[in-house]
Each structure stands twice: as structure tokens, then as C-alpha cells.
Short mmCIF file of C-alpha atoms and ligand atoms in Angstrom, two decimals:
data_model
loop_
_atom_site.label_atom_id
_atom_site.label_comp_id
_atom_site.label_asym_id
_atom_site.label_seq_id
_atom_site.Cartn_x
_atom_site.Cartn_y
_atom_site.Cartn_z
CA MET A 1090 -25.83 -29.82 55.49
CA GLU A 1091 -23.25 -30.20 52.67
CA HIS A 1092 -23.37 -27.56 49.99
CA GLN A 1093 -24.60 -29.40 46.59
CA TYR A 1094 -22.57 -28.36 43.71
CA LYS A 1095 -24.80 -27.03 40.88
CA PRO A 1096 -24.38 -28.47 37.21
CA GLU A 1097 -21.95 -25.95 35.84
CA THR A 1098 -19.80 -26.65 38.63
CA ILE A 1099 -19.81 -30.43 38.61
CA CYS A 1100 -19.02 -30.39 34.86
CA ILE A 1101 -15.82 -28.83 35.45
CA GLN A 1102 -14.58 -30.33 39.27
CA SER A 1103 -16.54 -33.38 39.94
CA GLY A 1104 -15.26 -36.86 39.34
CA TRP A 1105 -11.14 -36.20 39.69
CA THR A 1106 -10.19 -35.01 42.97
CA PRO A 1107 -6.62 -34.93 43.37
CA LYS A 1108 -4.79 -35.33 46.50
CA LYS A 1109 -1.63 -33.69 47.51
CA GLY A 1110 0.72 -33.71 44.79
CA GLU A 1111 -1.29 -35.45 42.33
CA PRO A 1112 -2.02 -34.54 38.82
CA ARG A 1113 -4.59 -31.48 38.63
CA VAL A 1114 -6.18 -33.07 35.60
CA LEU A 1115 -7.65 -36.57 35.54
CA PRO A 1116 -4.87 -38.65 34.45
CA ILE A 1117 -5.39 -41.73 31.97
CA TYR A 1118 -4.62 -44.94 33.99
CA GLN A 1119 -3.35 -46.70 30.82
CA SER A 1120 -3.16 -50.16 32.48
CA THR A 1121 -4.95 -53.29 32.32
CA THR A 1122 -4.09 -54.09 35.77
CA PHE A 1123 -2.86 -52.92 39.40
CA LYS A 1124 -0.41 -54.13 41.97
CA TYR A 1125 -1.01 -55.61 45.40
CA ASP A 1126 1.45 -56.67 48.14
CA THR A 1127 -0.18 -59.84 49.23
CA SER A 1128 -2.36 -62.66 47.49
CA GLU A 1129 -4.76 -62.16 50.30
CA GLN A 1130 -5.28 -58.39 49.23
CA MET A 1131 -5.91 -59.66 45.70
CA ALA A 1132 -8.45 -62.42 46.77
CA ARG A 1133 -10.49 -60.05 48.89
CA LEU A 1134 -11.07 -58.00 45.88
CA PHE A 1135 -12.38 -61.00 43.75
CA ASP A 1136 -15.00 -61.80 46.47
CA LEU A 1137 -16.05 -58.28 46.42
CA GLU A 1138 -15.20 -58.13 50.12
CA ASP A 1139 -12.71 -54.96 49.31
CA ASP A 1140 -13.10 -51.98 46.99
CA GLY A 1141 -10.04 -51.49 44.58
CA TYR A 1142 -9.16 -52.27 41.03
CA PHE A 1143 -7.40 -55.25 39.71
CA TYR A 1144 -8.34 -55.47 35.86
CA THR A 1145 -9.44 -52.68 33.47
CA ARG A 1146 -12.20 -54.99 31.93
CA LEU A 1147 -14.19 -54.73 35.13
CA GLN A 1148 -13.21 -50.98 36.65
CA ASN A 1149 -10.57 -48.47 35.79
CA PRO A 1150 -9.90 -45.12 38.02
CA THR A 1151 -9.93 -42.99 34.72
CA ASN A 1152 -13.65 -44.58 33.75
CA ASP A 1153 -15.07 -44.25 37.36
CA ALA A 1154 -13.93 -40.62 37.71
CA VAL A 1155 -15.88 -39.82 34.49
CA ALA A 1156 -18.76 -42.04 35.70
CA GLN A 1157 -18.74 -40.24 38.96
CA LYS A 1158 -19.24 -37.09 37.15
CA ILE A 1159 -22.05 -38.13 35.25
CA CYS A 1160 -23.67 -39.58 38.21
CA GLU A 1161 -23.67 -36.45 39.90
CA LEU A 1162 -25.33 -34.40 37.29
CA GLU A 1163 -27.72 -37.15 36.96
CA GLY A 1164 -28.14 -36.83 40.89
CA GLY A 1165 -27.94 -40.50 41.13
CA SER A 1166 -26.14 -43.04 43.39
CA SER A 1167 -23.86 -44.99 41.43
CA ALA A 1168 -22.61 -45.08 37.52
CA MET A 1169 -20.77 -46.95 35.35
CA LEU A 1170 -19.19 -46.30 31.83
CA THR A 1171 -19.50 -48.86 28.98
CA SER A 1172 -18.20 -48.94 25.40
CA SER A 1173 -20.99 -47.61 23.48
CA GLY A 1174 -24.63 -46.42 24.27
CA GLN A 1175 -25.59 -49.81 22.75
CA ALA A 1176 -23.78 -51.59 25.36
CA ALA A 1177 -25.64 -49.07 27.87
CA THR A 1178 -28.72 -49.94 26.85
CA PHE A 1179 -28.07 -53.69 26.33
CA TYR A 1180 -26.71 -53.98 30.27
CA ALA A 1181 -29.46 -51.75 31.66
CA ILE A 1182 -31.82 -54.30 30.24
CA PHE A 1183 -30.10 -57.30 30.55
CA ASN A 1184 -28.85 -57.11 34.46
CA ILE A 1185 -32.40 -57.50 35.40
CA ALA A 1186 -34.24 -59.57 32.64
CA SER A 1187 -33.40 -62.69 31.03
CA ALA A 1188 -34.85 -65.40 28.75
CA GLY A 1189 -38.87 -65.55 29.55
CA ASP A 1190 -38.84 -62.11 30.65
CA HIS A 1191 -40.50 -59.15 29.19
CA ILE A 1192 -40.07 -55.29 28.54
CA ILE A 1193 -42.79 -52.68 27.71
CA SER A 1194 -40.87 -49.90 25.71
CA SER A 1195 -42.11 -47.06 23.93
CA ALA A 1196 -42.12 -47.40 20.18
CA THR A 1197 -40.31 -44.03 19.46
CA ILE A 1198 -36.68 -45.02 20.27
CA TYR A 1199 -33.52 -44.97 18.55
CA GLY A 1200 -33.12 -47.40 15.64
CA GLY A 1201 -30.31 -49.41 17.08
CA SER A 1202 -32.54 -49.86 20.41
CA SER A 1203 -35.31 -50.94 18.60
CA ASN A 1204 -33.12 -53.36 16.70
CA LEU A 1205 -31.35 -54.72 19.77
CA PHE A 1206 -35.12 -55.38 21.51
CA THR A 1207 -36.64 -56.90 18.59
CA VAL A 1208 -34.19 -58.66 17.17
CA THR A 1209 -31.40 -59.76 19.62
CA LEU A 1210 -32.63 -59.68 22.83
CA LYS A 1211 -35.56 -61.55 21.30
CA LYS A 1212 -33.21 -64.04 20.37
CA LEU A 1213 -32.20 -64.44 23.90
CA GLY A 1214 -35.41 -64.92 24.89
CA ILE A 1215 -36.57 -61.53 26.00
CA ASP A 1216 -39.95 -60.43 24.81
CA PHE A 1217 -40.76 -56.59 23.93
CA THR A 1218 -44.08 -54.80 23.57
CA LEU A 1219 -43.50 -51.31 21.89
CA VAL A 1220 -46.40 -49.19 22.93
CA ASP A 1221 -47.21 -45.58 21.13
CA PRO A 1222 -45.63 -43.07 23.76
CA GLU A 1223 -48.78 -41.22 23.81
CA ILE A 1224 -50.84 -44.57 25.05
CA SER A 1225 -53.60 -43.87 27.61
CA PRO A 1226 -52.32 -44.78 31.24
CA GLU A 1227 -55.54 -47.45 31.49
CA ASP A 1228 -54.10 -49.05 28.20
CA LEU A 1229 -50.59 -48.98 29.08
CA GLU A 1230 -51.79 -50.65 32.34
CA LYS A 1231 -53.03 -53.57 30.31
CA GLU A 1232 -49.77 -54.18 28.33
CA PHE A 1233 -48.28 -55.46 31.81
CA LYS A 1234 -47.54 -59.39 32.32
CA PRO A 1235 -46.45 -61.34 35.56
CA ASN A 1236 -43.49 -61.38 33.63
CA THR A 1237 -42.75 -57.73 33.08
CA LYS A 1238 -39.41 -56.61 34.26
CA ALA A 1239 -39.17 -53.01 33.15
CA VAL A 1240 -40.19 -50.40 31.21
CA PHE A 1241 -38.14 -48.31 28.67
CA GLY A 1242 -38.18 -44.79 27.00
CA GLU A 1243 -36.00 -41.76 25.43
CA THR A 1244 -36.31 -38.47 27.29
CA ILE A 1245 -36.57 -37.07 23.63
CA SER A 1246 -36.47 -39.30 21.09
CA ASN A 1247 -33.89 -39.74 18.25
CA PRO A 1248 -34.87 -38.78 15.45
CA SER A 1249 -38.82 -38.33 15.89
CA LEU A 1250 -38.28 -36.00 18.74
CA VAL A 1251 -41.19 -37.27 20.67
CA VAL A 1252 -40.85 -35.92 24.30
CA LEU A 1253 -41.31 -38.50 26.72
CA ASP A 1254 -44.54 -38.41 29.67
CA ILE A 1255 -41.91 -39.72 31.76
CA GLU A 1256 -44.08 -39.28 35.04
CA LYS A 1257 -46.79 -41.23 33.19
CA PHE A 1258 -44.69 -44.08 32.41
CA ALA A 1259 -42.90 -44.12 35.92
CA GLU A 1260 -46.52 -44.46 37.73
CA ALA A 1261 -47.21 -47.65 35.59
CA ALA A 1262 -44.00 -49.12 36.06
CA HIS A 1263 -44.14 -48.65 39.98
CA LYS A 1264 -47.63 -49.74 40.22
CA HIS A 1265 -46.67 -53.08 38.69
CA GLY A 1266 -43.42 -53.09 40.96
CA VAL A 1267 -40.67 -52.58 38.23
CA PRO A 1268 -38.35 -49.69 37.43
CA LEU A 1269 -38.70 -47.11 34.45
CA ILE A 1270 -35.27 -46.92 32.46
CA VAL A 1271 -34.87 -44.08 30.49
CA ASP A 1272 -32.33 -42.99 27.73
CA ASN A 1273 -31.65 -39.24 28.27
CA THR A 1274 -29.28 -39.21 25.27
CA PHE A 1275 -30.70 -36.06 23.85
CA ALA A 1276 -31.60 -34.07 26.82
CA THR A 1277 -28.83 -34.43 28.85
CA PRO A 1278 -28.89 -33.98 32.79
CA ILE A 1279 -28.25 -30.02 31.72
CA ASN A 1280 -31.79 -29.97 30.57
CA CYS A 1281 -33.45 -32.69 32.06
CA ARG A 1282 -32.71 -35.09 34.89
CA PRO A 1283 -35.21 -38.09 34.60
CA PHE A 1284 -34.88 -39.23 38.19
CA GLU A 1285 -36.70 -36.10 39.49
CA PHE A 1286 -39.70 -37.29 37.60
CA GLY A 1287 -39.69 -41.24 39.08
CA ALA A 1288 -37.21 -42.58 36.49
CA ASP A 1289 -35.34 -45.15 37.97
CA ILE A 1290 -32.27 -45.97 35.83
CA VAL A 1291 -30.98 -43.73 33.24
CA THR A 1292 -28.77 -44.69 30.25
CA HIS A 1293 -26.57 -42.52 27.79
CA SER A 1294 -24.96 -42.86 24.52
CA THR A 1295 -21.98 -40.55 25.49
CA THR A 1296 -21.02 -40.27 22.04
CA LYS A 1297 -23.41 -37.48 21.47
CA TYR A 1298 -23.65 -34.29 23.35
CA MET A 1299 -21.36 -35.70 26.68
CA ASP A 1300 -18.36 -35.85 24.32
CA GLY A 1301 -19.91 -33.16 22.01
CA HIS A 1302 -16.93 -33.40 19.30
CA ALA A 1303 -17.79 -36.76 17.75
CA MET A 1304 -14.29 -38.29 18.78
CA SER A 1305 -15.35 -41.24 20.98
CA VAL A 1306 -18.05 -43.95 21.31
CA GLY A 1307 -19.29 -44.40 24.63
CA GLY A 1308 -21.78 -45.01 26.88
CA CYS A 1309 -23.11 -44.83 30.69
CA ILE A 1310 -25.77 -46.22 32.86
CA VAL A 1311 -26.36 -44.35 36.10
CA ASP A 1312 -29.05 -45.58 38.91
CA SER A 1313 -30.90 -43.53 41.10
CA GLY A 1314 -30.66 -46.05 44.03
CA ASN A 1315 -34.57 -45.43 44.47
CA PHE A 1316 -35.86 -48.74 43.32
CA ASP A 1317 -36.30 -50.97 46.19
CA TRP A 1318 -35.36 -54.53 44.63
CA MET A 1319 -36.05 -56.30 47.94
CA ALA A 1320 -39.67 -55.21 48.03
CA VAL A 1321 -40.38 -57.10 45.09
CA LYS A 1322 -37.93 -59.94 45.57
CA GLU A 1323 -39.44 -62.67 43.80
CA LYS A 1324 -39.38 -60.65 40.41
CA PHE A 1325 -35.45 -59.74 40.18
CA PRO A 1326 -33.81 -62.92 41.84
CA GLY A 1327 -30.41 -61.90 40.10
CA LEU A 1328 -30.35 -58.97 42.77
CA THR A 1329 -32.19 -60.45 45.60
CA THR A 1330 -31.15 -64.29 45.82
CA PRO A 1331 -27.41 -65.49 46.32
CA ASP A 1332 -25.06 -65.32 43.15
CA ASP A 1333 -23.29 -68.53 43.11
CA SER A 1334 -20.12 -66.63 40.93
CA TYR A 1335 -19.37 -64.72 44.30
CA HIS A 1336 -19.89 -67.26 46.74
CA GLY A 1337 -23.47 -66.75 47.42
CA LEU A 1338 -23.34 -62.65 47.82
CA VAL A 1339 -26.88 -61.35 47.46
CA TYR A 1340 -26.35 -58.03 45.91
CA ALA A 1341 -29.40 -56.16 47.20
CA GLU A 1342 -28.21 -56.93 50.39
CA ALA A 1343 -24.44 -56.51 50.37
CA PHE A 1344 -24.48 -53.20 48.27
CA GLY A 1345 -27.72 -51.43 49.26
CA LYS A 1346 -28.34 -48.31 46.83
CA LYS A 1347 -25.22 -49.38 44.66
CA ALA A 1348 -26.41 -52.95 43.95
CA TYR A 1349 -27.48 -52.72 40.59
CA ILE A 1350 -24.13 -51.03 39.15
CA MET A 1351 -22.11 -53.36 41.24
CA LYS A 1352 -24.38 -56.17 39.75
CA ALA A 1353 -23.59 -54.88 36.26
CA THR A 1354 -19.84 -54.52 36.80
CA ALA A 1355 -19.45 -57.73 38.52
CA GLN A 1356 -21.55 -59.92 36.18
CA LEU A 1357 -21.86 -58.21 32.91
CA MET A 1358 -18.41 -56.44 32.43
CA ARG A 1359 -16.67 -59.72 33.91
CA ASP A 1360 -18.60 -61.93 31.51
CA LEU A 1361 -19.23 -59.45 28.55
CA GLY A 1362 -16.54 -56.96 28.67
CA ALA A 1363 -17.93 -53.88 26.74
CA ILE A 1364 -15.63 -51.45 29.03
CA GLN A 1365 -14.93 -47.98 27.65
CA SER A 1366 -11.13 -47.53 27.01
CA PRO A 1367 -9.73 -45.13 29.49
CA GLN A 1368 -8.53 -43.05 26.60
CA ASN A 1369 -11.70 -42.14 25.56
CA ALA A 1370 -13.09 -41.81 28.98
CA PHE A 1371 -10.75 -39.29 29.30
CA LEU A 1372 -11.78 -37.46 26.21
CA LEU A 1373 -15.21 -37.57 27.52
CA ASN A 1374 -14.21 -35.84 30.30
CA VAL A 1375 -13.03 -33.16 28.60
CA GLY A 1376 -16.22 -33.11 26.65
CA LEU A 1377 -18.06 -32.72 29.66
CA GLU A 1378 -16.08 -29.83 31.08
CA THR A 1379 -18.02 -27.77 28.58
CA LEU A 1380 -21.31 -29.53 28.26
CA HIS A 1381 -23.12 -26.77 30.38
CA LEU A 1382 -21.72 -24.06 27.63
CA ARG A 1383 -22.68 -26.02 24.60
CA VAL A 1384 -25.97 -27.60 25.42
CA PRO A 1385 -27.80 -24.30 26.10
CA ARG A 1386 -26.14 -22.63 22.65
CA HIS A 1387 -27.27 -25.88 20.74
CA CYS A 1388 -30.95 -25.26 21.92
CA GLU A 1389 -30.57 -21.32 21.12
CA ASN A 1390 -29.46 -22.18 17.50
CA ALA A 1391 -31.72 -25.04 16.85
CA GLN A 1392 -34.62 -22.50 18.13
CA LYS A 1393 -33.43 -20.03 15.28
CA VAL A 1394 -33.19 -22.66 12.63
CA ALA A 1395 -36.70 -24.24 13.49
CA GLU A 1396 -38.39 -20.80 13.34
CA TYR A 1397 -36.69 -20.34 9.72
CA LEU A 1398 -37.89 -23.36 8.68
CA GLU A 1399 -41.19 -23.34 9.88
CA ALA A 1400 -41.65 -19.71 7.88
CA ASN A 1401 -40.24 -21.09 4.97
CA GLU A 1402 -42.94 -21.75 2.24
CA GLN A 1403 -40.64 -24.97 0.57
CA VAL A 1404 -41.05 -26.67 4.26
CA ALA A 1405 -43.93 -29.32 4.45
CA TRP A 1406 -43.57 -29.69 8.29
CA VAL A 1407 -41.26 -29.14 11.10
CA ASN A 1408 -40.89 -31.05 14.80
CA TYR A 1409 -39.27 -29.19 17.19
CA PRO A 1410 -40.53 -29.35 21.21
CA GLY A 1411 -39.30 -25.94 21.24
CA LEU A 1412 -41.60 -24.46 18.66
CA LYS A 1413 -44.96 -23.48 20.12
CA SER A 1414 -46.55 -25.49 17.29
CA SER A 1415 -45.07 -28.67 18.21
CA PRO A 1416 -47.42 -30.92 19.72
CA TYR A 1417 -44.72 -31.91 22.49
CA TYR A 1418 -43.92 -28.10 23.42
CA GLU A 1419 -46.03 -27.75 26.90
CA ARG A 1420 -44.67 -31.28 27.92
CA ALA A 1421 -41.06 -30.22 27.07
CA GLN A 1422 -41.83 -27.08 29.47
CA LYS A 1423 -42.61 -29.02 32.22
CA TYR A 1424 -39.75 -31.70 31.78
CA MET A 1425 -37.03 -29.41 30.18
CA PRO A 1426 -38.29 -25.71 30.56
CA ASN A 1427 -34.51 -24.57 29.92
CA GLY A 1428 -34.43 -26.22 26.38
CA THR A 1429 -34.70 -29.24 24.75
CA CYS A 1430 -31.79 -30.53 22.32
CA GLY A 1431 -30.14 -29.21 19.29
CA VAL A 1432 -31.84 -31.58 16.82
CA ILE A 1433 -34.94 -30.79 14.25
CA ALA A 1434 -37.11 -33.23 12.12
CA PHE A 1435 -38.46 -31.82 8.96
CA GLY A 1436 -39.81 -32.78 5.50
CA LEU A 1437 -39.86 -30.59 2.50
CA LYS A 1438 -42.80 -30.20 0.19
CA GLY A 1439 -41.68 -32.66 -2.50
CA GLY A 1440 -41.16 -35.50 -0.19
CA ARG A 1441 -38.58 -38.06 0.18
CA GLU A 1442 -36.88 -37.48 -3.37
CA LEU A 1443 -36.67 -33.85 -2.72
CA SER A 1444 -35.44 -34.06 0.77
CA ILE A 1445 -32.60 -36.18 -0.36
CA ARG A 1446 -31.73 -33.48 -3.21
CA PHE A 1447 -31.58 -30.75 -0.49
CA MET A 1448 -29.23 -32.49 1.67
CA ASP A 1449 -27.00 -33.21 -1.12
CA ASN A 1450 -27.14 -29.21 -1.66
CA LEU A 1451 -25.88 -28.37 1.82
CA LYS A 1452 -22.21 -27.03 2.07
CA LEU A 1453 -21.87 -26.44 5.80
CA ALA A 1454 -24.02 -28.91 7.39
CA CYS A 1455 -22.32 -32.33 6.58
CA ILE A 1456 -23.94 -35.83 5.90
CA VAL A 1457 -23.19 -38.13 8.73
CA THR A 1458 -24.49 -40.80 10.45
CA HIS A 1459 -23.86 -38.77 13.91
CA VAL A 1460 -25.80 -36.65 15.54
CA ALA A 1461 -25.51 -34.02 18.20
CA ASP A 1462 -22.16 -32.75 18.32
CA ALA A 1463 -20.37 -29.24 17.64
CA ARG A 1464 -21.01 -29.41 13.89
CA THR A 1465 -24.05 -29.23 12.07
CA SER A 1466 -24.56 -32.36 10.45
CA VAL A 1467 -27.57 -33.88 8.67
CA LEU A 1468 -29.37 -37.31 7.83
CA HIS A 1469 -32.06 -38.80 6.13
CA PRO A 1470 -33.06 -41.83 8.49
CA ALA A 1471 -35.26 -43.63 5.93
CA SER A 1472 -32.11 -44.29 3.63
CA HIS A 1473 -29.39 -44.69 6.53
CA THR A 1474 -29.99 -45.41 10.32
CA HIS A 1475 -33.39 -46.72 9.94
CA ARG A 1476 -32.76 -48.15 6.16
CA GLN A 1477 -34.32 -51.93 7.42
CA LEU A 1478 -37.63 -50.56 8.28
CA SER A 1479 -40.60 -50.79 5.96
CA ASP A 1480 -42.50 -47.56 5.56
CA GLU A 1481 -45.32 -48.96 7.88
CA GLN A 1482 -42.51 -49.72 10.47
CA LEU A 1483 -40.84 -46.22 9.92
CA ILE A 1484 -44.31 -44.48 10.71
CA GLU A 1485 -45.00 -46.77 14.03
CA ALA A 1486 -41.41 -45.65 15.22
CA GLY A 1487 -42.43 -42.31 14.47
CA VAL A 1488 -39.95 -41.69 11.42
CA LYS A 1489 -41.58 -40.20 8.64
CA PRO A 1490 -40.05 -41.34 5.09
CA ASP A 1491 -39.51 -37.61 4.14
CA LEU A 1492 -38.21 -36.77 7.82
CA ILE A 1493 -34.69 -35.10 7.62
CA ARG A 1494 -32.82 -35.08 10.81
CA PHE A 1495 -30.84 -31.76 11.24
CA SER A 1496 -28.49 -31.81 13.92
CA VAL A 1497 -27.91 -28.10 14.46
CA GLY A 1498 -24.42 -27.17 15.72
CA ILE A 1499 -22.69 -24.60 18.00
CA GLU A 1500 -21.24 -22.46 14.87
CA ASN A 1501 -23.01 -19.18 14.14
CA ALA A 1502 -26.99 -19.60 13.57
CA ASP A 1503 -26.88 -17.17 10.99
CA ASP A 1504 -24.15 -19.25 8.66
CA ILE A 1505 -26.18 -22.44 9.41
CA ILE A 1506 -29.42 -20.57 8.03
CA ALA A 1507 -27.78 -19.30 5.32
CA ASP A 1508 -26.57 -22.88 4.21
CA ILE A 1509 -30.04 -24.16 4.47
CA GLU A 1510 -31.19 -21.15 2.40
CA GLN A 1511 -28.73 -21.55 -0.54
CA ALA A 1512 -29.71 -25.51 -0.60
CA LEU A 1513 -33.55 -24.62 -0.56
CA ASP A 1514 -32.80 -22.29 -3.17
CA SER A 1515 -31.05 -24.79 -5.17
CA VAL A 1516 -33.95 -27.43 -5.16
CA LYS A 1517 -36.83 -24.42 -6.11
CA GLU A 1518 -38.97 -25.96 -8.97
C1 PLP B 2585 -26.53 -42.98 19.42
C2 PLP B 2585 -27.65 -43.27 20.36
C3 PLP B 2585 -27.65 -44.59 20.91
C4 PLP B 2585 -26.48 -45.82 20.63
O1 PLP B 2585 -25.46 -45.09 21.20
P1 PLP B 2585 -23.73 -45.51 20.52
O2 PLP B 2585 -23.04 -44.86 21.18
O3 PLP B 2585 -23.84 -45.44 19.05
O4 PLP B 2585 -23.47 -46.87 20.76
C5 PLP B 2585 -28.72 -44.83 22.02
N1 PLP B 2585 -29.72 -43.60 22.00
C6 PLP B 2585 -29.76 -43.02 21.60
C7 PLP B 2585 -30.89 -41.82 22.08
C8 PLP B 2585 -28.71 -42.54 20.81
O5 PLP B 2585 -28.71 -41.18 19.95
#
């Protein structure tokens, strides 16, 4: 059997494998277009009969090398980069659902995803049912309809830090002949590989830990190749019946385990064009080369900060899945025994108003929208990312109005804690 590289080696070595005389480092193919010798060669590409590049809106070698690295990290069969995490989520759903269809999603998901689902995709005629992630298997069963096409959740939700019971959602999805799509942005494949627990498709905002330095917005979709589209042929006509825009090609027959990503590339990239720029893909690759070093350090620092917060009397509550007091501790031990993520959610005694004053007094930790990069940062979701939600909707999304989202970086943990300490001192009443 061929030797399987471990994640550390994949981070450094996978994706770009130079041949004789080629650059050692992944080159940026800064070209919109690619040259062929005959008109016939080019025509075969347009018919998806040959593999090859012709226009960067659909595919680019730099992007594909980086997608391949993420694919290997997740243990998938094929992958594609997108211009953002939002584009990845949109494509992942829209590739298998259209007007008149229905999707079940965990309610505790990223604010941008819930907007996409309940506002924009609703306008396109796709209906979403948001369920409490702690729903019983029996009640989850009841949410399925004949037109349900997928189930969606986040491994560790941003910002409520709910750890998803992947197996529960996967079992329900498979029982009803639909795939489970998991947004694995916060855990990253370093800490959790959702395919091992039954997820079929994984999405990422590569903007976060993968890039790791807050340099470039990007996304990725990885397909496990495990979902048998032909076994539930009538549910997914886009994959199992002829595509007229490619002379009657049937994706699931022509491309097997790569059908889902082939379709998303050939149809959605062609028509919607949310491609990642090769420049950004290059930067993402630099980030990925140290993902295996950074993620454990984020977790180690976050553990120290969470323990400090939990012991502090000014703090009303802390949610960090690495704390024994967390309702998700046991589940995290099962799905991500080596660590969860660097993000902590907590609230201060004194509520929303005091929490905001505390944040204004932080010096090292900056107030930024971004999360999950090398620098410690902080955000108040109720005032910022989830501003459009009512208090009731906030609670439903698992975001308490006083929740502070604290994204622990890879500085020295003592310095991060000292910064929190001085900001807490300055709001002491
Ligand atoms: C940020 C984020 C997204 C959206 O990604 P963008 O790259 O900002 O478009 C999706 N899911 C999660 C969990 C995120 O944190």
C-alpha cells in the first residue's frame, strides 16, 4: 500500500509537486487564459472530454494545487477554491438544491450563513428549517420533507462555539437519502476531519485559520466522494440526468466520486464566477504550510485564557469547549481530542454595556470583524456581525446579547492575559 502522509507533511508538501526544472515553490499562474495548438484540443476542453485549463474563471493551476492540499488534509476525493467562505457555502448548497427545495440546518451557525439561508436563498426559492443543534434524533427525523436535499451544520459554531454532533446529523441525513454538509472553518482538518464521522461535503472559510494571517478572503469546498448520488437518482437530477449545457453529459456517470466538484466547477463557476484569485491562493498556501504549527498553539493559548477567565470573579460565564465546565466538553473530546479552536465566548457581570467598555479598554487585542488569525482580536457579535438580529433571534442563534467573541492569537499567553487583566481592572465598579 502507498504510504499516506500525515497532516504535518501534507501541510508542507502536498498540492504542488514540481517536475524536473520546475519551480520548487508553488508558482502563481497569473494568467487568465491558456494556450493550445489546435482548435480541436480546445474544443475537447469545452466539452469536458479532456482535462486541462482554458480560462481562470473556471480553473487555475495555482488554485487547484492549493485545493488539492486542503482535499488531502480533509481526506476527500476532490476540492475547489472559491472567492470567499460565503461563496463556498452558497455553491455547496446551490450545487444540489434549487427553487422548491428544502434544507435542514443547525440554527447555531455563522451569521453570514444564516443570512444567506434565510434571506438570499429564500428569495431564490430554497426553504430552510433551522433546528436546535441539541434536537433529539426523533425530532430531527420529523423535520425531513420529500423535497429536503441536504443537512447543514458547523463543526464548532462561530461565535457560539457549539460543537456539532456530526454523527447524529449524518445518520439522519443518510436515512433520508441526502448528504450532510459541514462548515469546518473553526476546527480545521488539523483538529477534526468530519468525513471520518459521516459528513459528505466540507466547506471552509479559508480566510480564518487556514490563511491564518488575516491577509486574504477565500473559501474551499471538499467532497468526500462517499455520497452515492445515483442511489437516490430522482432527488438530484442535476447530477444524475443529462446536462444540456454540456451536450447531455451526466456528471455522476462521467465523473464518479468527482461528480459534485466537477458540476460546481463546470456550472456554478462558469455561470457565477466566484473564483479565488491565484494571488490569494498563493498566500493561502503559505498559510497552510504552518497550519499544523499554529492551530495547536492557538488552542494551547486559548485554554490558558479560558481558564483565567473562568477563575475571574468579574466574568459571568465562559464557553470554551476545552473547559471541563463546557456542555460540549465530552463531545469535543470525541470529535476533536487534540483541541478545538482558539476562539472563546464569554460575558461579564454587568452585561452588554460593561462588556463593550471592557473591549474598548483592551490594548493588545484589537476590535476587528475578523476572527481566527495569528493576532488576538475581539468582537461583540450583538453590536457587530449579528447586529441585524433581534435579542430573541440572537438567543436562537446561540449568541447571548452580552457575548464577547475573543479570538486568541499565537502571541505569548501571559501577554494576552495581562491585557485582559488591565481591561478588567479599568471597568471595575
Ligand atoms: C467567516 C466565516 C464564513 C464566511 O467566510 P468568508 O470568507 O468571510 O466569506 C463562513 N463560515 C464560518 C464558520 C466563518 O467563520
